[in-house]
Short mmCIF file of C-alpha atoms in Angstrom, two decimals:
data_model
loop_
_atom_site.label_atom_id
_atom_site.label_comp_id
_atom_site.label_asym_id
_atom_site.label_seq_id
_atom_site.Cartn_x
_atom_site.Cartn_y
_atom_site.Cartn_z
CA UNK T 1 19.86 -7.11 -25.64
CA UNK T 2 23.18 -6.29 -27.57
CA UNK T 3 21.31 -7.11 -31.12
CA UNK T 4 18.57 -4.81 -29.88
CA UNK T 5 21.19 -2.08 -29.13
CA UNK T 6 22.97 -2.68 -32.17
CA UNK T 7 19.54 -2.78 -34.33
CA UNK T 8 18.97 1.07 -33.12
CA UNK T 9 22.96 2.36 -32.74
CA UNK T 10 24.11 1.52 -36.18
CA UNK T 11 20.94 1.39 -37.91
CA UNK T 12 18.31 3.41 -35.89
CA UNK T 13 15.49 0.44 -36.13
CA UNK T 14 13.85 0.14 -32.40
CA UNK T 15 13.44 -3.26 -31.48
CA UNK T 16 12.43 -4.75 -27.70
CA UNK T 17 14.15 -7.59 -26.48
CA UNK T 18 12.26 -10.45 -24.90
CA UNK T 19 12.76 -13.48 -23.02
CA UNK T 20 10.37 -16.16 -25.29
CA UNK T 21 9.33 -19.02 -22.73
CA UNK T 22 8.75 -21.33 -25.47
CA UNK T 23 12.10 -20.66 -27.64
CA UNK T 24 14.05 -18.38 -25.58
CA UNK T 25 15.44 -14.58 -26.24
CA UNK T 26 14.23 -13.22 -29.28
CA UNK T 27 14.04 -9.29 -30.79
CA UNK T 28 10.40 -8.22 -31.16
CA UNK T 29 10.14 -6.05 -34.21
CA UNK T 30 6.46 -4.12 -34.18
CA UNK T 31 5.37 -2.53 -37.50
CA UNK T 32 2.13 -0.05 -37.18
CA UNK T 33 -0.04 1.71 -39.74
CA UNK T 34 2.03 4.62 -40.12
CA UNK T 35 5.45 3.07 -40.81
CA UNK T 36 6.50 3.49 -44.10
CA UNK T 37 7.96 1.45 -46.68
CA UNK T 38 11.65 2.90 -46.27
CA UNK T 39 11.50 1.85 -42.48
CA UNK T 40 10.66 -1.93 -43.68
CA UNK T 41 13.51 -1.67 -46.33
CA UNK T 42 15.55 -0.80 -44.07
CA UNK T 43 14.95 -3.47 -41.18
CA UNK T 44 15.25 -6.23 -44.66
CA UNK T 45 18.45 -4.57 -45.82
CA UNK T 46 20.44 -6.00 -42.10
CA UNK T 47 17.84 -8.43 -41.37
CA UNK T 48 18.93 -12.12 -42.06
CA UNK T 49 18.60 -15.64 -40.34
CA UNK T 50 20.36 -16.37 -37.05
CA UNK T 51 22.53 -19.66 -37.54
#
């Protein structure tokens, strides 16, 4: 939940967390037809691989 709350505090992207069965606690990230491009830039610009 703290990378969800960080996502939106710092950044203002709103992500859900979620407990994945399969592979555990993930952030769910949910794009629709009327976000724009600048959103998306903006969730690449901080995104990067956990590990």
């Amino acid at each position: 939940m703290a990378l969800a709350a960080r996502l939106l505090d710092q950044h203002g992207i709103f992500t859900v967390h979620r407990d994945g069965p399969a592979r555990g606690a993930c952030v769910r990230v949910t794009p629709a037809l009327f976000t724009q491009a600048s959103d998306v830039a903006a969730l690449a610009a901080v995104a990067r691989p956990a590990g």
